[in-house]
CSV table of C-alpha atoms in Angstrom, one decimal:
chain,number,residue,atom,x,y,z
T,1184,UNK,CA,89.2,93.6,89.2
T,1185,UNK,CA,87.7,94.4,85.8
T,1186,UNK,CA,86.1,97.7,87.0
T,1187,UNK,CA,89.4,98.9,88.4
T,1188,UNK,CA,91.2,98.1,85.2
T,1189,UNK,CA,88.9,99.9,82.8
T,1190,UNK,CA,87.8,103.5,82.5
T,1191,UNK,CA,84.1,104.2,83.2
T,1192,UNK,CA,83.4,105.0,79.5
T,1193,UNK,CA,85.5,105.3,76.4
T,1194,UNK,CA,84.4,108.1,74.0
T,1195,UNK,CA,83.8,107.4,70.3
T,1196,UNK,CA,86.4,109.0,68.1
T,1197,UNK,CA,85.6,110.5,64.7
T,1198,UNK,CA,87.1,109.2,61.4
T,1199,UNK,CA,89.7,111.7,60.1
T,1200,UNK,CA,90.3,112.5,56.4
T,1201,UNK,CA,93.3,110.2,56.1
T,1202,UNK,CA,91.5,107.2,57.6
T,1203,UNK,CA,88.4,108.0,55.5
T,1204,UNK,CA,90.7,107.9,52.3
T,1205,UNK,CA,92.2,104.6,53.5
T,1206,UNK,CA,88.8,103.1,53.9
T,1207,UNK,CA,87.7,104.2,50.5
T,1208,UNK,CA,91.0,102.9,48.9
T,1209,UNK,CA,90.4,99.4,50.4
T,1210,UNK,CA,86.7,99.3,49.6
T,1211,UNK,CA,85.6,99.6,53.2
T,1212,UNK,CA,83.8,102.9,52.6
T,1213,UNK,CA,80.6,102.2,50.6
T,1214,UNK,CA,77.4,104.1,50.4
T,1215,UNK,CA,74.6,102.4,52.3
T,1216,UNK,CA,70.8,103.2,52.3
T,1217,UNK,CA,70.3,103.4,56.1
T,1218,UNK,CA,72.1,105.0,59.0
T,1219,UNK,CA,72.4,104.0,62.7
T,1220,UNK,CA,70.1,106.9,63.6
T,1221,UNK,CA,67.4,105.6,61.4
T,1222,UNK,CA,67.1,102.4,63.4
T,1223,UNK,CA,66.6,104.5,66.6
T,1224,UNK,CA,63.1,105.4,65.4
T,1225,UNK,CA,61.6,102.3,66.8
T,1226,UNK,CA,58.1,102.5,68.4
T,1227,UNK,CA,58.6,100.0,71.2
T,1228,UNK,CA,60.6,97.0,72.3
T,1229,UNK,CA,60.3,93.7,74.2
T,1230,UNK,CA,63.0,91.9,76.2
T,1231,UNK,CA,64.9,89.1,74.6
T,1232,UNK,CA,65.4,86.1,76.9
T,1233,UNK,CA,67.8,83.2,76.3
T,1234,UNK,CA,66.8,79.5,76.5
T,1235,UNK,CA,67.1,79.6,80.3
T,1236,UNK,CA,64.6,82.5,80.5
T,1237,UNK,CA,67.4,84.9,81.5
T,1238,UNK,CA,67.6,88.5,80.3
T,1239,UNK,CA,70.2,88.7,77.4
T,1240,UNK,CA,70.4,92.6,77.7
T,1241,UNK,CA,69.1,92.8,74.2
T,1242,UNK,CA,65.6,94.1,73.3
T,1243,UNK,CA,63.7,93.3,70.1
T,1244,UNK,CA,62.5,96.5,68.6
T,1245,UNK,CA,59.5,97.2,66.4
T,1246,UNK,CA,58.6,100.0,64.1
T,1247,UNK,CA,55.5,101.7,62.7
T,1248,UNK,CA,54.1,100.1,59.6
T,1249,UNK,CA,55.4,102.9,57.4
T,1250,UNK,CA,58.9,102.9,58.8
T,1251,UNK,CA,59.1,99.1,58.8
T,1252,UNK,CA,58.6,98.8,55.1
T,1253,UNK,CA,61.4,101.3,54.4
T,1254,UNK,CA,63.7,99.9,57.0
T,1255,UNK,CA,63.2,96.3,55.8
T,1256,UNK,CA,64.2,97.2,52.2
T,1257,UNK,CA,67.2,99.2,53.4
T,1258,UNK,CA,68.5,96.4,55.6
T,1259,UNK,CA,68.1,93.9,52.7
T,1260,UNK,CA,70.2,96.3,50.6
T,1261,UNK,CA,72.9,96.4,53.3
T,1262,UNK,CA,72.9,92.6,53.5
T,1263,UNK,CA,73.4,92.4,49.7
T,1264,UNK,CA,76.2,94.9,49.8
T,1265,UNK,CA,77.9,93.1,52.7
T,1266,UNK,CA,77.5,89.5,51.5
T,1267,UNK,CA,76.7,89.7,47.8
T,1268,UNK,CA,77.0,92.0,44.7
T,1269,UNK,CA,74.8,94.8,46.1
T,1270,UNK,CA,72.0,94.1,43.6
T,1271,UNK,CA,68.3,93.9,44.4
T,1272,UNK,CA,67.9,90.5,42.8
T,1273,UNK,CA,68.0,88.6,46.0
T,1274,UNK,CA,65.4,90.7,47.8
T,1275,UNK,CA,62.5,88.3,47.1
T,1276,UNK,CA,64.3,85.5,48.9
T,1277,UNK,CA,65.2,87.5,52.1
T,1278,UNK,CA,63.3,88.3,55.2
T,1279,UNK,CA,64.4,90.6,58.1
T,1280,UNK,CA,63.3,88.4,61.0
T,1281,UNK,CA,64.4,90.6,63.8
T,1282,UNK,CA,66.1,93.9,64.7
T,1283,UNK,CA,67.6,93.7,68.2
T,1284,UNK,CA,69.1,96.6,70.2
T,1285,UNK,CA,71.7,96.1,72.8
T,1286,UNK,CA,71.3,98.0,76.1
T,1287,UNK,CA,74.7,97.1,77.4
T,1288,UNK,CA,78.1,98.5,76.7
T,1289,UNK,CA,79.5,101.5,74.9
T,1290,UNK,CA,78.5,100.9,71.2
T,1291,UNK,CA,74.8,100.2,71.7
T,1292,UNK,CA,74.6,98.1,68.5
T,1293,UNK,CA,71.7,96.9,66.5
T,1294,UNK,CA,71.7,93.2,65.6
T,1295,UNK,CA,69.9,92.3,62.3
T,1296,UNK,CA,68.7,88.8,61.6
T,1297,UNK,CA,68.2,88.1,57.9
T,1298,UNK,CA,66.7,84.8,56.7
T,1299,UNK,CA,66.6,83.1,53.4
T,1300,UNK,CA,63.0,82.2,53.0
T,1301,UNK,CA,63.7,79.3,50.5
T,1302,UNK,CA,65.7,77.2,53.0
T,1303,UNK,CA,65.5,79.0,56.4
T,1304,UNK,CA,69.2,79.6,56.6
T,1305,UNK,CA,69.9,82.9,58.4
T,1306,UNK,CA,72.8,85.1,59.4
T,1307,UNK,CA,73.3,88.3,61.4
T,1308,UNK,CA,75.0,91.6,60.9
T,1309,UNK,CA,75.5,94.6,63.2
T,1310,UNK,CA,74.8,98.3,62.8
T,1311,UNK,CA,76.8,100.5,65.0
T,1312,UNK,CA,78.0,104.1,65.4
T,1313,UNK,CA,81.3,104.8,63.7
T,1314,UNK,CA,84.3,104.9,66.0
T,1315,UNK,CA,87.9,105.3,64.7
T,1316,UNK,CA,89.2,103.1,67.5
T,1317,UNK,CA,86.9,100.3,66.5
T,1318,UNK,CA,87.9,100.7,62.8
T,1319,UNK,CA,91.6,100.4,63.7
T,1320,UNK,CA,90.8,97.4,65.7
T,1321,UNK,CA,88.8,95.7,62.9
T,1322,UNK,CA,91.6,96.4,60.4
T,1323,UNK,CA,94.3,95.1,62.7
T,1324,UNK,CA,92.3,92.0,63.4
T,1325,UNK,CA,91.8,91.5,59.6
T,1326,UNK,CA,95.6,91.8,59.0
T,1327,UNK,CA,97.2,90.3,62.1
T,1328,UNK,CA,94.9,87.6,63.3
T,1329,UNK,CA,94.1,84.3,61.5
T,1330,UNK,CA,90.8,85.7,60.4
T,1331,UNK,CA,89.5,88.0,57.7
T,1332,UNK,CA,86.8,90.5,58.6
T,1333,UNK,CA,84.1,92.1,56.5
T,1334,UNK,CA,82.8,95.5,57.4
T,1335,UNK,CA,81.5,98.7,55.9
T,1336,UNK,CA,81.7,102.4,56.9
T,1337,UNK,CA,79.6,105.2,55.7
T,1338,UNK,CA,79.3,108.5,57.5
T,1339,UNK,CA,78.5,107.9,61.1
T,1340,UNK,CA,77.4,104.3,60.6
T,1341,UNK,CA,79.5,101.1,60.8
T,1342,UNK,CA,78.3,97.7,59.5
T,1343,UNK,CA,80.0,94.6,60.8
T,1344,UNK,CA,79.5,91.0,59.8
T,1345,UNK,CA,78.6,88.5,62.5
T,1346,UNK,CA,81.5,86.5,64.0
T,1347,UNK,CA,80.1,83.0,64.6
T,1348,UNK,CA,81.1,81.1,67.8
T,1349,UNK,CA,80.1,80.3,71.3
T,1350,UNK,CA,80.4,83.4,73.6
T,1351,UNK,CA,83.3,82.9,76.0
T,1352,UNK,CA,81.2,83.3,79.1
T,1353,UNK,CA,78.6,80.8,77.9
T,1354,UNK,CA,81.4,78.3,76.9
T,1355,UNK,CA,83.2,78.6,80.3
T,1356,UNK,CA,79.9,78.0,82.1
T,1357,UNK,CA,78.2,75.3,80.0
T,1358,UNK,CA,80.8,73.7,77.7
T,1359,UNK,CA,84.1,73.8,79.5
T,1360,UNK,CA,83.1,71.3,82.3
T,1361,UNK,CA,82.2,68.8,79.6
T,1362,UNK,CA,85.5,69.0,77.7
T,1363,UNK,CA,87.9,66.1,78.0
T,1364,UNK,CA,91.5,66.5,79.3
T,1365,UNK,CA,92.9,66.8,75.8
T,1366,UNK,CA,90.4,69.5,74.8
T,1367,UNK,CA,91.2,71.4,78.0
T,1368,UNK,CA,94.9,71.4,77.2
T,1369,UNK,CA,94.2,72.6,73.7
T,1370,UNK,CA,92.0,75.4,75.1
T,1371,UNK,CA,94.7,76.4,77.5
T,1372,UNK,CA,97.2,76.7,74.6
T,1373,UNK,CA,94.7,78.8,72.5
T,1374,UNK,CA,94.1,81.1,75.5
T,1375,UNK,CA,97.9,81.7,75.9
T,1376,UNK,CA,98.1,82.5,72.2
T,1377,UNK,CA,95.0,84.7,72.2
T,1378,UNK,CA,96.3,86.6,75.3
T,1379,UNK,CA,99.7,87.2,73.6
T,1380,UNK,CA,98.0,88.4,70.3
T,1381,UNK,CA,95.8,90.9,72.1
T,1382,UNK,CA,98.8,92.3,74.0
T,1383,UNK,CA,100.9,92.7,70.9
T,1384,UNK,CA,98.4,94.6,69.0
T,1385,UNK,CA,97.0,96.5,72.0
T,1386,UNK,CA,93.4,95.2,71.8
T,1387,UNK,CA,91.8,95.7,75.3
T,1388,UNK,CA,88.8,94.5,77.3
T,1389,UNK,CA,88.8,90.9,76.2
T,1390,UNK,CA,86.4,89.8,79.0
T,1391,UNK,CA,84.8,86.5,78.4
T,1392,UNK,CA,81.7,88.0,76.7
T,1393,UNK,CA,83.9,89.9,74.2
T,1394,UNK,CA,85.3,86.8,72.5
T,1395,UNK,CA,83.9,83.6,71.2
T,1396,UNK,CA,85.2,80.0,71.2
T,1397,UNK,CA,85.0,78.4,67.7
T,1398,UNK,CA,84.9,74.6,67.6
T,1399,UNK,CA,85.9,72.9,64.4
T,1400,UNK,CA,85.6,69.1,63.9
T,1401,UNK,CA,88.8,67.7,62.5
T,1402,UNK,CA,88.8,63.9,61.8
T,1403,UNK,CA,88.4,62.3,65.3
T,1404,UNK,CA,88.6,65.4,67.5
T,1405,UNK,CA,87.4,69.0,67.9
T,1406,UNK,CA,89.8,71.9,67.4
T,1407,UNK,CA,89.0,75.1,69.4
T,1408,UNK,CA,90.0,78.6,68.4
T,1409,UNK,CA,89.4,81.9,70.2
T,1410,UNK,CA,88.3,85.0,68.3
T,1411,UNK,CA,87.7,88.5,69.5
T,1412,UNK,CA,84.3,90.0,68.6
T,1413,UNK,CA,84.5,93.4,70.1
T,1414,UNK,CA,87.1,96.0,69.0
T,1415,UNK,CA,85.9,99.0,70.8
T,1416,UNK,CA,89.0,99.1,73.1
T,1417,UNK,CA,91.7,99.3,70.6
T,1418,UNK,CA,94.7,101.4,71.9
T,1419,UNK,CA,92.8,103.5,74.4
T,1420,UNK,CA,93.5,102.5,78.0
T,1421,UNK,CA,96.7,103.3,79.8
T,1422,UNK,CA,97.1,100.1,81.8
T,1423,UNK,CA,98.9,97.3,80.1
T,1424,UNK,CA,96.9,94.7,82.0
T,1425,UNK,CA,93.8,95.9,80.1
T,1426,UNK,CA,95.4,94.4,76.9
T,1427,UNK,CA,96.0,91.0,78.6
T,1428,UNK,CA,92.9,88.9,78.9
T,1429,UNK,CA,94.4,86.9,81.7
T,1430,UNK,CA,93.9,89.8,84.2
T,1431,UNK,CA,90.1,90.0,83.9
T,1432,UNK,CA,88.2,88.1,86.6
T,1433,UNK,CA,85.7,86.8,83.9
T,1434,UNK,CA,88.6,84.8,82.5
T,1435,UNK,CA,89.7,83.3,85.8
T,1436,UNK,CA,88.8,79.7,84.8
T,1437,UNK,CA,90.7,80.0,81.6
T,1438,UNK,CA,93.8,81.2,83.5
T,1439,UNK,CA,93.4,78.3,85.9
T,1440,UNK,CA,93.2,75.9,83.0
T,1441,UNK,CA,96.5,77.3,81.7
T,1442,UNK,CA,98.1,76.7,85.1
T,1443,UNK,CA,96.8,73.2,85.4
T,1444,UNK,CA,97.5,72.0,81.8
T,1445,UNK,CA,100.6,73.8,80.7
T,1446,UNK,CA,104.2,73.9,82.0
T,1447,UNK,CA,106.1,77.2,82.0
T,1448,UNK,CA,108.2,76.0,79.1
T,1449,UNK,CA,105.1,75.3,77.0
T,1450,UNK,CA,103.6,78.7,77.8
T,1451,UNK,CA,106.8,80.4,76.7
T,1452,UNK,CA,106.9,78.3,73.5
T,1453,UNK,CA,103.3,79.3,72.6
T,1454,UNK,CA,104.0,83.0,73.2
T,1455,UNK,CA,107.1,82.8,70.9
T,1456,UNK,CA,105.0,81.0,68.3
T,1457,UNK,CA,102.3,83.7,68.4
T,1458,UNK,CA,104.8,86.6,68.3
T,1459,UNK,CA,106.4,85.0,65.2
T,1460,UNK,CA,103.1,84.5,63.5
T,1461,UNK,CA,102.1,88.1,64.1
T,1462,UNK,CA,105.5,89.3,62.9
T,1463,UNK,CA,105.1,87.2,59.7
T,1464,UNK,CA,101.6,88.8,59.1
T,1465,UNK,CA,103.1,92.3,59.6
T,1466,UNK,CA,105.7,91.6,57.0
T,1467,UNK,CA,103.2,90.0,54.6
T,1468,UNK,CA,100.7,92.8,55.0
T,1469,UNK,CA,103.1,95.1,53.2
T,1470,UNK,CA,102.0,98.6,52.3
T,1471,UNK,CA,98.5,98.1,53.7
T,1472,UNK,CA,99.6,97.9,57.3
T,1473,UNK,CA,102.3,100.6,56.8
T,1474,UNK,CA,99.6,102.9,55.5
T,1475,UNK,CA,97.3,102.2,58.4
T,1476,UNK,CA,100.0,102.7,61.0
T,1477,UNK,CA,101.1,106.0,59.5
T,1478,UNK,CA,97.5,107.2,59.9
T,1479,UNK,CA,97.0,106.0,63.5
T,1480,UNK,CA,100.3,107.5,64.6
T,1481,UNK,CA,98.9,111.0,64.0
T,1482,UNK,CA,95.3,110.3,65.1
T,1483,UNK,CA,93.7,111.3,68.4
T,1484,UNK,CA,92.3,108.1,69.9
T,1485,UNK,CA,93.2,108.4,73.6
T,1486,UNK,CA,94.1,111.0,76.2
T,1487,UNK,CA,97.5,112.2,77.4
T,1488,UNK,CA,97.3,110.4,80.8
T,1489,UNK,CA,96.7,107.0,79.1
T,1490,UNK,CA,99.5,107.6,76.5
T,1491,UNK,CA,102.0,108.4,79.2
T,1492,UNK,CA,101.0,105.5,81.4
T,1493,UNK,CA,101.0,102.9,78.7
T,1494,UNK,CA,104.3,104.1,77.3
T,1495,UNK,CA,105.8,103.7,80.7
T,1496,UNK,CA,104.3,100.2,81.2
T,1497,UNK,CA,105.7,98.9,77.9
T,1498,UNK,CA,109.1,100.6,78.5
T,1499,UNK,CA,109.2,98.7,81.8
T,1500,UNK,CA,108.4,95.5,80.0
T,1501,UNK,CA,110.7,95.9,77.0
T,1502,UNK,CA,113.5,98.3,78.1
T,1503,UNK,CA,113.0,100.2,74.8
T,1504,UNK,CA,113.5,103.9,75.6
T,1505,UNK,CA,111.6,104.9,72.4
T,1506,UNK,CA,108.3,104.1,74.1
T,1507,UNK,CA,108.8,106.9,76.6
T,1508,UNK,CA,109.1,109.4,73.7
T,1509,UNK,CA,105.6,108.5,72.3
T,1510,UNK,CA,103.3,111.5,71.9
T,1511,UNK,CA,100.2,109.6,70.6
T,1512,UNK,CA,98.7,106.2,71.3
T,1513,UNK,CA,99.2,105.4,67.6
T,1514,UNK,CA,103.0,105.8,68.1
T,1515,UNK,CA,102.8,103.4,71.0
T,1516,UNK,CA,101.1,100.8,68.8
T,1517,UNK,CA,103.5,101.4,65.9
T,1518,UNK,CA,106.5,100.8,68.2
T,1519,UNK,CA,104.9,97.7,69.8
T,1520,UNK,CA,104.4,96.1,66.4
T,1521,UNK,CA,107.8,97.2,65.2
T,1522,UNK,CA,109.4,95.7,68.4
T,1523,UNK,CA,107.8,92.3,67.6
T,1524,UNK,CA,108.8,92.5,64.0
T,1525,UNK,CA,112.4,93.5,64.7
T,1526,UNK,CA,112.8,90.7,67.3
T,1527,UNK,CA,111.6,88.2,64.8
T,1528,UNK,CA,113.9,89.4,62.1
T,1529,UNK,CA,116.9,89.5,64.5
T,1530,UNK,CA,116.2,85.9,65.5
T,1531,UNK,CA,115.7,84.8,61.9
T,1532,UNK,CA,118.9,86.4,60.8
T,1533,UNK,CA,120.8,84.8,63.7
T,1534,UNK,CA,119.5,81.4,62.7
T,1535,UNK,CA,120.5,81.9,59.1
T,1536,UNK,CA,124.1,82.9,60.2
T,1537,UNK,CA,124.3,79.9,62.5
T,1538,UNK,CA,123.1,77.5,59.8
T,1539,UNK,CA,125.7,78.9,57.4
T,1540,UNK,CA,128.4,78.4,60.0
T,1541,UNK,CA,127.2,74.8,60.6
T,1542,UNK,CA,127.4,74.1,56.9
């Protein structure tokens, strides 16, 4: 199913002048001392296996002695810019433990492991090629999801912070069978809300390995949340199903969980809740999201066939004729977000009027 839904390969789109100015205005564009291409100069690599001795599709790369010294210093600088004040004062306490290269997927990222040598705490960040689609996805996630994201763009290089959590495919295989009935019901609810959020903001390809499950201990139980970790497929594909995680075979067990644990009324309730939350975030984001949407509306981040197809699919779903007039994928996105916002405002105004009448 997944293969039929997705295009074989999505191209990377360049950052235009307007988006570049936007990134600089909001402190996303910062000069960094190393580029993606620099990390490609590795001398060799070894396969990275997981705890079950299975290939992770990542390889650990190594560099010549001369390159390694320069790369280590540069990566520590990037860490300092991303997580601290950008100064060199923390360098003596940092060690670059590993540089891993992913051989799977479109973005071919590098994963950098940085450890504090004083206490052995460590974190990751990612070095990727810049792609306008991904940047729009990251910004929309920052503004419209419950989570803030930290990333940097400089030239053709994108730096992303690590999003902690249990990969969805690992969770479904190893952890879901051990969850109690209450936890399964909660996970079903979160999957419905996650599914709705992805569709509203047109974030595609949320197969189980492109999101994480985040457990949080709260008093006497564990609260689970679902977070996207890959934003490569923002507003590109023409099939609406691509933007709904429920239609990927990798999420079959989560879909079955929803069917087993939630009644239709509950599913509808959670969808309305998520639409309302997204609408509130659109309203609270103010000029920032307006500026981003005005940029994406004129950007070239898909092809004509996909734009026509998605416009028709959303028209069929909403009945809003404006979708059929869209000329760019950004216009489709803008209308989708505006549709959600207008519905929320209409319902809110209706509630206010009814309350006044009741008074």
